[in-house]
Amino acid sequence: MASSPVSSTTAGLAVAGCTALAVFGPLVGLSPAWIALLIGGGLLGLTVDASQLEGMGGHLVAEALPGGKARLRRVARHEAGHWLVARDEQLGVKRVLVGTRACLEAGLRCNGATEFTLPDQARLPLEELRRWSRVLQAGIVAEVLLEGAARGGEDDRALLGQIWGLSGQDVETAQREQRRARREVEQFLRHHRDDLEAVAERLLEGLEPEAA
């Protein structure tokens, strides 16, 4: 079932704002009329976010606030991990996007994305499965390496599960190979940590991952 277009971040901000107005508004001298007007404005903003910004307005606000640069840097590091490992695996990358605004402008509802050239066939041989296992886990590994923990990667895990599910391989083999791939990516990114941070900074500045 499709999720609501209003993101949890946006809805949370709206609820918190309305609650704060209702509780603290009278204490600071706001009249009931002003409180009602401000709450109505907040609900209108929530409606606009759902209809025009696909529920990502809260993320846009969070990225613009103080501390938003750190949020974007985490996203950039995640995508840099994907890009570095894809380059090493010689898998084609169509584009890399960092930030909610860039993703919305590209028609995507997310905070960051690395778009790959997908294989021609759904059922991949084992060696191809291993390559995709390394590339798709690289964003999570990059976050853990540079941030201490990963917040993103749900879509990566889902896609990896789909690829292995279509492969015809048994569950034990899939789990074993994915663990092996993760260890290989961890070793690779630790060895190329300086490159990882450099690519992330370029992405954060709105540049291509690699200088022309």
GROMACS .gro file of C-alpha atoms in nm:
model
  212
    1MET     CA    1   0.000   0.000   0.000
    2ALA     CA    2   0.133   0.345  -0.090
    3SER     CA    3   0.232   0.565   0.198
    4SER     CA    4   0.082   0.906   0.261
    5PRO     CA    5   0.254   1.189   0.069
    6VAL     CA    6   0.293   1.379   0.395
    7SER     CA    7   0.627   1.279   0.544
    8SER     CA    8   0.664   1.199   0.913
    9THR     CA    9   0.910   1.489   0.944
   10THR     CA   10   0.662   1.741   0.805
   11ALA     CA   11   0.368   1.607   1.004
   12GLY     CA   12   0.579   1.600   1.318
   13LEU     CA   13   0.680   1.963   1.274
   14ALA     CA   14   0.319   2.065   1.219
   15VAL     CA   15   0.190   1.878   1.524
   16ALA     CA   16   0.471   2.011   1.743
   17GLY     CA   17   0.404   2.366   1.626
   18CYS     CA   18   0.030   2.345   1.687
   19THR     CA   19   0.084   2.193   2.030
   20ALA     CA   20   0.335   2.461   2.127
   21LEU     CA   21   0.097   2.737   2.016
   22ALA     CA   22  -0.196   2.591   2.206
   23VAL     CA   23   0.004   2.545   2.527
   24PHE     CA   24   0.237   2.844   2.532
   25GLY     CA   25   0.047   3.094   2.318
   26PRO     CA   26  -0.176   3.223   2.598
   27LEU     CA   27   0.122   3.242   2.834
   28VAL     CA   28   0.302   3.488   2.608
   29GLY     CA   29  -0.006   3.697   2.544
   30LEU     CA   30  -0.126   3.561   2.209
   31SER     CA   31  -0.499   3.594   2.167
   32PRO     CA   32  -0.712   3.292   2.070
   33ALA     CA   33  -0.771   3.454   1.731
   34TRP     CA   34  -0.397   3.473   1.658
   35ILE     CA   35  -0.348   3.117   1.778
   36ALA     CA   36  -0.626   2.994   1.549
   37LEU     CA   37  -0.480   3.192   1.259
   38LEU     CA   38  -0.130   3.052   1.309
   39ILE     CA   39  -0.256   2.696   1.346
   40GLY     CA   40  -0.463   2.740   1.031
   41GLY     CA   41  -0.153   2.863   0.849
   42GLY     CA   42   0.037   2.558   0.966
   43LEU     CA   43  -0.233   2.324   0.841
   44LEU     CA   44  -0.240   2.510   0.510
   45GLY     CA   45   0.136   2.467   0.482
   46LEU     CA   46   0.093   2.095   0.549
   47THR     CA   47  -0.163   2.075   0.268
   48VAL     CA   48   0.066   2.261   0.028
   49ASP     CA   49   0.353   2.032   0.124
   50ALA     CA   50   0.141   1.725   0.046
   51SER     CA   51   0.015   1.857  -0.288
   52GLN     CA   52   0.315   2.049  -0.422
   53LEU     CA   53   0.624   1.912  -0.248
   54GLU     CA   54   0.518   1.545  -0.225
   55GLY     CA   55   0.542   1.551   0.155
   56MET     CA   56   0.910   1.650   0.153
   57GLY     CA   57   0.869   2.006   0.278
   58GLY     CA   58   0.984   1.914   0.626
   59HIS     CA   59   1.308   1.778   0.485
   60LEU     CA   60   1.363   2.097   0.284
   61VAL     CA   61   1.317   2.302   0.601
   62ALA     CA   62   1.549   2.077   0.802
   63GLU     CA   63   1.820   2.105   0.538
   64ALA     CA   64   1.792   2.487   0.539
   65LEU     CA   65   1.813   2.520   0.919
   66PRO     CA   66   2.136   2.544   1.121
   67GLY     CA   67   2.271   2.191   1.127
   68GLY     CA   68   2.130   2.119   0.785
   69LYS     CA   69   2.480   2.104   0.638
   70ALA     CA   70   2.562   1.810   0.865
   71ARG     CA   71   2.244   1.636   0.749
   72LEU     CA   72   2.341   1.688   0.385
   73ARG     CA   73   2.699   1.577   0.452
   74ARG     CA   74   2.570   1.243   0.581
   75VAL     CA   75   2.367   1.200   0.262
   76ALA     CA   76   2.669   1.298   0.050
   77ARG     CA   77   2.888   1.043   0.227
   78HIS     CA   78   2.629   0.771   0.169
   79GLU     CA   79   2.607   0.846  -0.204
   80ALA     CA   80   2.986   0.883  -0.231
   81GLY     CA   81   3.019   0.528  -0.100
   82HIS     CA   82   2.792   0.398  -0.373
   83TRP     CA   83   2.974   0.595  -0.641
   84LEU     CA   84   3.327   0.489  -0.537
   85VAL     CA   85   3.244   0.119  -0.521
   86ALA     CA   86   3.044   0.134  -0.846
   87ARG     CA   87   3.344   0.289  -1.018
   88ASP     CA   88   3.571   0.017  -0.880
   89GLU     CA   89   3.324  -0.249  -0.996
   90GLN     CA   90   3.290  -0.077  -1.336
   91LEU     CA   91   2.914  -0.044  -1.296
   92GLY     CA   92   2.762   0.251  -1.480
   93VAL     CA   93   2.630   0.545  -1.276
   94LYS     CA   94   2.380   0.775  -1.446
   95ARG     CA   95   2.378   1.051  -1.184
   96VAL     CA   96   2.426   1.124  -0.817
   97LEU     CA   97   2.191   1.356  -0.628
   98VAL     CA   98   2.234   1.501  -0.280
   99GLY     CA   99   1.962   1.686  -0.093
  100THR     CA  100   1.585   1.693  -0.102
  101ARG     CA  101   1.568   1.989  -0.341
  102ALA     CA  102   1.790   1.822  -0.601
  103CYS     CA  103   1.587   1.502  -0.577
  104LEU     CA  104   1.252   1.678  -0.607
  105GLU     CA  105   1.376   1.869  -0.911
  106ALA     CA  106   1.466   1.532  -1.064
  107GLY     CA  107   1.121   1.394  -0.986
  108LEU     CA  108   1.237   1.175  -0.696
  109ARG     CA  109   1.089   1.165  -0.346
  110CYS     CA  110   1.401   1.116  -0.136
  111ASN     CA  111   1.697   1.295   0.025
  112GLY     CA  112   1.967   1.153  -0.199
  113ALA     CA  113   2.009   0.905  -0.482
  114THR     CA  114   2.268   0.728  -0.694
  115GLU     CA  115   2.112   0.600  -1.016
  116PHE     CA  116   2.283   0.302  -1.178
  117THR     CA  117   2.269   0.153  -1.523
  118LEU     CA  118   2.057  -0.153  -1.455
  119PRO     CA  119   2.144  -0.497  -1.597
  120ASP     CA  120   1.956  -0.628  -1.900
  121GLN     CA  121   1.838  -0.943  -1.725
  122ALA     CA  122   1.656  -0.994  -1.396
  123ARG     CA  123   1.822  -1.324  -1.305
  124LEU     CA  124   2.190  -1.253  -1.254
  125PRO     CA  125   2.482  -1.496  -1.234
  126LEU     CA  126   2.656  -1.530  -0.900
  127GLU     CA  127   2.949  -1.301  -0.981
  128GLU     CA  128   2.712  -1.022  -1.087
  129LEU     CA  129   2.515  -1.072  -0.766
  130ARG     CA  130   2.836  -1.029  -0.572
  131ARG     CA  131   2.915  -0.703  -0.754
  132TRP     CA  132   2.570  -0.561  -0.689
  133SER     CA  133   2.590  -0.671  -0.326
  134ARG     CA  134   2.906  -0.464  -0.283
  135VAL     CA  135   2.769  -0.158  -0.463
  136LEU     CA  136   2.431  -0.153  -0.290
  137GLN     CA  137   2.578  -0.196   0.058
  138ALA     CA  138   2.846   0.069   0.004
  139GLY     CA  139   2.629   0.365   0.110
  140ILE     CA  140   2.547   0.207   0.445
  141VAL     CA  141   2.910   0.109   0.501
  142ALA     CA  142   3.026   0.463   0.417
  143GLU     CA  143   2.787   0.609   0.673
  144VAL     CA  144   2.903   0.369   0.942
  145LEU     CA  145   3.267   0.441   0.863
  146LEU     CA  146   3.239   0.822   0.864
  147GLU     CA  147   2.935   0.886   1.085
  148GLY     CA  148   2.946   0.594   1.328
  149ALA     CA  149   2.604   0.462   1.226
  150ALA     CA  150   2.380   0.447   0.920
  151ARG     CA  151   2.044   0.622   0.895
  152GLY     CA  152   1.977   0.564   0.525
  153GLY     CA  153   1.984   0.254   0.313
  154GLU     CA  154   1.633   0.111   0.340
  155ASP     CA  155   1.586   0.130  -0.037
  156ASP     CA  156   1.929  -0.025  -0.091
  157ARG     CA  157   1.841  -0.321   0.131
  158ALA     CA  158   1.506  -0.362  -0.043
  159LEU     CA  159   1.660  -0.362  -0.390
  160LEU     CA  160   1.933  -0.602  -0.282
  161GLY     CA  161   1.669  -0.837  -0.144
  162GLN     CA  162   1.476  -0.820  -0.472
  163ILE     CA  163   1.786  -0.895  -0.679
  164TRP     CA  164   1.873  -1.199  -0.470
  165GLY     CA  165   1.509  -1.306  -0.458
  166LEU     CA  166   1.499  -1.323  -0.837
  167SER     CA  167   1.832  -1.501  -0.861
  168GLY     CA  168   1.714  -1.850  -0.774
  169GLN     CA  169   1.986  -1.878  -0.508
  170ASP     CA  170   1.892  -2.020  -0.169
  171VAL     CA  171   1.863  -1.798   0.138
  172GLU     CA  172   2.179  -1.933   0.302
  173THR     CA  173   2.387  -1.850  -0.005
  174ALA     CA  174   2.233  -1.502  -0.031
  175GLN     CA  175   2.305  -1.419   0.331
  176ARG     CA  176   2.658  -1.559   0.316
  177GLU     CA  177   2.744  -1.369  -0.001
  178GLN     CA  178   2.598  -1.042   0.129
  179ARG     CA  179   2.802  -1.069   0.449
  180ARG     CA  180   3.111  -1.141   0.244
  181ALA     CA  181   3.038  -0.844   0.017
  182ARG     CA  182   2.996  -0.612   0.314
  183ARG     CA  183   3.333  -0.716   0.459
  184GLU     CA  184   3.497  -0.648   0.122
  185VAL     CA  185   3.334  -0.305   0.099
  186GLU     CA  186   3.438  -0.217   0.453
  187GLN     CA  187   3.799  -0.303   0.369
  188PHE     CA  188   3.784  -0.111   0.040
  189LEU     CA  189   3.636   0.207   0.186
  190ARG     CA  190   3.870   0.207   0.486
  191HIS     CA  191   4.159   0.188   0.242
  192HIS     CA  192   4.010   0.469   0.028
  193ARG     CA  193   3.876   0.681   0.312
  194ASP     CA  194   4.041   1.000   0.186
  195ASP     CA  195   3.886   0.948  -0.159
  196LEU     CA  196   3.549   0.883   0.004
  197GLU     CA  197   3.558   1.210   0.197
  198ALA     CA  198   3.682   1.404  -0.107
  199VAL     CA  199   3.399   1.273  -0.327
  200ALA     CA  200   3.145   1.349  -0.054
  201GLU     CA  201   3.266   1.709  -0.027
  202ARG     CA  202   3.239   1.754  -0.403
  203LEU     CA  203   2.884   1.623  -0.397
  204LEU     CA  204   2.803   1.850  -0.105
  205GLU     CA  205   2.919   2.148  -0.310
  206GLY     CA  206   2.695   2.046  -0.600
  207LEU     CA  207   2.982   1.924  -0.817
  208GLU     CA  208   3.027   1.602  -1.011
  209PRO     CA  209   3.181   1.317  -0.807
  210GLU     CA  210   3.499   1.333  -1.012
  211ALA     CA  211   3.668   1.632  -1.170
  212ALA     CA  212   3.655   1.632  -1.550
   0.00000   0.00000   0.00000
